[in-house]
Short mmCIF file of C-alpha atoms and ligand atoms in Angstrom, two decimals:
data_model
loop_
_atom_site.label_atom_id
_atom_site.label_comp_id
_atom_site.label_asym_id
_atom_site.label_seq_id
_atom_site.Cartn_x
_atom_site.Cartn_y
_atom_site.Cartn_z
CA MET A 677 0.01 13.42 -10.56
CA LYS A 678 -1.58 12.61 -7.21
CA ALA A 679 -1.07 9.44 -5.18
CA LEU A 680 -2.39 8.28 -1.83
CA ILE A 681 -0.44 5.92 0.39
CA ILE A 682 -2.54 4.06 2.92
CA ASN A 683 -0.95 2.05 5.69
CA GLY A 684 -2.90 -0.31 7.90
CA PRO A 685 -2.52 -1.72 11.40
CA ASN A 686 0.76 -1.57 13.29
CA LEU A 687 2.59 0.20 10.48
CA ASN A 688 2.70 3.28 12.71
CA LEU A 689 5.17 1.23 14.80
CA LEU A 690 7.68 1.04 11.97
CA GLY A 691 11.21 1.32 13.34
CA GLN A 692 10.28 -0.18 16.74
CA ARG A 693 8.34 -3.21 15.60
CA GLU A 694 10.35 -6.34 14.68
CA PRO A 695 13.10 -4.28 12.99
CA ASP A 696 14.72 -7.49 11.66
CA ILE A 697 11.61 -7.93 9.50
CA TYR A 698 10.38 -4.40 8.89
CA GLY A 699 13.56 -2.32 9.18
CA GLY A 700 14.72 0.31 11.63
CA GLU A 701 13.33 3.44 10.01
CA SER A 702 10.26 5.20 11.37
CA PHE A 703 7.06 5.53 9.39
CA ASP A 704 7.57 9.32 9.07
CA LYS A 705 11.14 8.88 7.82
CA VAL A 706 10.13 6.25 5.23
CA MET A 707 7.31 8.46 3.93
CA GLU A 708 9.54 11.56 3.90
CA THR A 709 12.24 9.75 1.89
CA LEU A 710 9.56 8.58 -0.51
CA GLN A 711 8.27 12.09 -1.13
CA GLY A 712 11.92 13.11 -1.74
CA HIS A 713 12.20 10.50 -4.51
CA PHE A 714 9.15 11.86 -6.33
CA PRO A 715 9.17 15.66 -6.11
CA THR A 716 6.68 15.97 -8.98
CA ILE A 717 4.07 13.69 -7.41
CA SER A 718 1.76 15.05 -4.78
CA ILE A 719 1.58 12.29 -2.19
CA ASP A 720 -0.95 12.10 0.63
CA PHE A 721 -0.45 9.67 3.49
CA PHE A 722 -2.95 7.96 5.75
CA GLN A 723 -2.48 5.36 8.46
CA SER A 724 -5.03 3.66 10.66
CA ASN A 725 -5.20 0.62 12.87
CA ILE A 726 -8.95 0.44 12.29
CA GLU A 727 -10.36 -1.58 9.40
CA GLY A 728 -13.42 0.66 8.92
CA GLU A 729 -11.27 3.79 8.74
CA LEU A 730 -9.20 2.24 5.98
CA ILE A 731 -12.41 1.44 4.12
CA ASP A 732 -13.75 4.99 4.62
CA ARG A 733 -10.47 6.49 3.35
CA LEU A 734 -10.47 4.27 0.25
CA GLN A 735 -14.08 5.21 -0.53
CA GLU A 736 -13.39 8.93 -0.04
CA ALA A 737 -10.28 8.74 -2.22
CA ASP A 738 -12.05 7.18 -5.18
CA GLY A 739 -11.72 9.39 -8.25
CA LYS A 740 -9.47 11.89 -6.48
CA TYR A 741 -6.09 10.24 -7.11
CA ASP A 742 -4.21 8.71 -10.02
CA GLY A 743 -3.64 5.71 -7.83
CA ILE A 744 -3.59 4.36 -4.31
CA ILE A 745 -0.79 2.37 -2.71
CA LEU A 746 -2.09 0.18 0.07
CA ASN A 747 -0.20 -1.73 2.72
CA ALA A 748 -3.13 -3.24 4.57
CA GLY A 749 -0.88 -5.02 7.09
CA ALA A 750 -2.54 -8.05 8.66
CA TYR A 751 -5.96 -7.05 7.23
CA THR A 752 -4.54 -8.20 3.90
CA HIS A 753 -4.96 -11.75 5.12
CA THR A 754 -8.30 -11.39 6.89
CA SER A 755 -10.45 -8.66 5.38
CA VAL A 756 -13.09 -9.61 2.85
CA ALA A 757 -14.44 -6.07 3.41
CA LEU A 758 -11.26 -4.36 2.23
CA GLY A 759 -11.23 -6.58 -0.86
CA ASP A 760 -14.85 -5.60 -1.55
CA THR A 761 -13.96 -1.91 -1.24
CA ILE A 762 -11.10 -2.13 -3.72
CA ARG A 763 -13.38 -4.03 -6.05
CA ALA A 764 -16.07 -1.35 -5.69
CA ILE A 765 -13.93 1.72 -6.40
CA SER A 766 -12.60 2.65 -9.80
CA THR A 767 -9.24 4.12 -8.76
CA ALA A 768 -6.32 1.73 -9.25
CA VAL A 769 -4.83 0.24 -6.08
CA ILE A 770 -1.39 -1.34 -5.75
CA GLU A 771 -0.81 -3.79 -2.87
CA VAL A 772 2.45 -3.30 -1.02
CA HIS A 773 4.29 -5.19 1.72
CA LEU A 774 7.63 -4.44 3.30
CA SER A 775 8.36 -8.09 3.98
CA ASN A 776 8.15 -10.97 1.52
CA VAL A 777 4.84 -12.37 2.74
CA PHE A 778 5.33 -15.54 0.68
CA ALA A 779 8.51 -16.38 2.59
CA ARG A 780 6.69 -16.15 5.92
CA GLU A 781 3.91 -18.07 7.72
CA ALA A 782 1.32 -19.79 5.51
CA PHE A 783 -1.50 -17.52 6.73
CA ARG A 784 0.32 -14.58 5.13
CA HIS A 785 0.28 -16.25 1.70
CA ASN A 786 -3.37 -15.41 1.15
CA SER A 787 -4.43 -11.90 0.24
CA TYR A 788 -8.07 -10.85 0.13
CA ILE A 789 -7.08 -7.65 -1.67
CA ALA A 790 -4.65 -8.89 -4.34
CA PRO A 791 -7.31 -10.03 -6.86
CA TYR A 792 -8.69 -6.47 -7.05
CA CYS A 793 -5.37 -4.63 -7.15
CA ILE A 794 -3.57 -3.87 -10.40
CA GLY A 795 -0.45 -5.48 -8.94
CA SER A 796 1.38 -6.44 -5.77
CA ILE A 797 4.88 -5.65 -4.52
CA SER A 798 6.27 -7.55 -1.56
CA GLY A 799 9.63 -8.00 0.08
CA PHE A 800 11.73 -4.95 -0.70
CA GLY A 801 11.39 -3.08 2.59
CA PRO A 802 10.69 0.65 2.15
CA GLU A 803 11.71 0.21 -1.50
CA SER A 804 8.40 -1.61 -2.05
CA TYR A 805 6.62 1.76 -1.77
CA ARG A 806 9.05 3.42 -4.18
CA LEU A 807 8.56 0.63 -6.73
CA ALA A 808 4.80 0.99 -6.41
CA LEU A 809 4.99 4.75 -7.04
CA GLU A 810 7.22 4.07 -10.04
CA ALA A 811 4.56 1.68 -11.36
CA LEU A 812 1.84 4.30 -10.87
CA LYS A 813 3.96 6.83 -12.74
CA ASN A 814 4.39 4.37 -15.61
CA LYS A 815 0.67 3.72 -15.60
CA SER A 816 -0.15 7.42 -15.79
CA GLU A 817 2.24 7.68 -18.75
CA ASN A 818 0.48 4.71 -20.36
CA ARG A 819 3.57 2.55 -20.16
CA PHE A 820 1.70 -0.56 -19.16
CA PHE A 821 -1.81 -1.88 -19.34
CA PRO A 822 -3.56 -2.37 -16.04
CA ARG A 823 -6.95 -3.91 -15.50
CA LYS A 824 -8.43 -0.59 -14.43
C1 DQA B 627 3.05 -6.47 6.14
C2 DQA B 627 2.93 -8.00 6.11
C3 DQA B 627 1.74 -8.47 6.89
O1 DQA B 627 1.66 -9.90 6.87
C4 DQA B 627 1.85 -8.04 8.35
O2 DQA B 627 0.72 -8.42 9.07
C5 DQA B 627 2.11 -6.57 8.47
C6 DQA B 627 3.05 -5.94 7.55
C7 DQA B 627 4.33 -5.98 5.46
O3 DQA B 627 4.40 -4.80 5.12
O4 DQA B 627 5.27 -6.76 5.29
O5 DQA B 627 1.59 -5.91 9.37
O6 DQA B 627 1.95 -5.93 5.44
#
């Protein structure tokens, strides 16, 4: 099984950035722990602060992975283009957030990507990524019925 984890803007600052909200662990540490949880899954990681690079990576990844886990950061709440990309590709995408976006400012309650993702996980810190990988594993074993 192959999964791609894509992180958007400012997620490279994990550990330094608002640790009360996003936790004190670095991006590398979180991703390393994640790989440790799933030794049988080949996981690729990508991070960019640039909207177009996230779009390019999603397009390139289409058809090459069993699923994509996407934390689009603030672009979640602004990017019609990212939503269009997820809609255009056939590989399943799961939306992930470290924080519970629904418990925060109103502008974080809207997601332009959620309608095109097979599901969304928000609010469990680094565990959100682990839960998303678990869901992808279940999907690949036909243990639930996603839209695509
Ligand atoms: C985030 C939530 C977004 O609202 C915010 O802009 C981020 C991180 C999260 O993981 O909780 O950059 O996606």
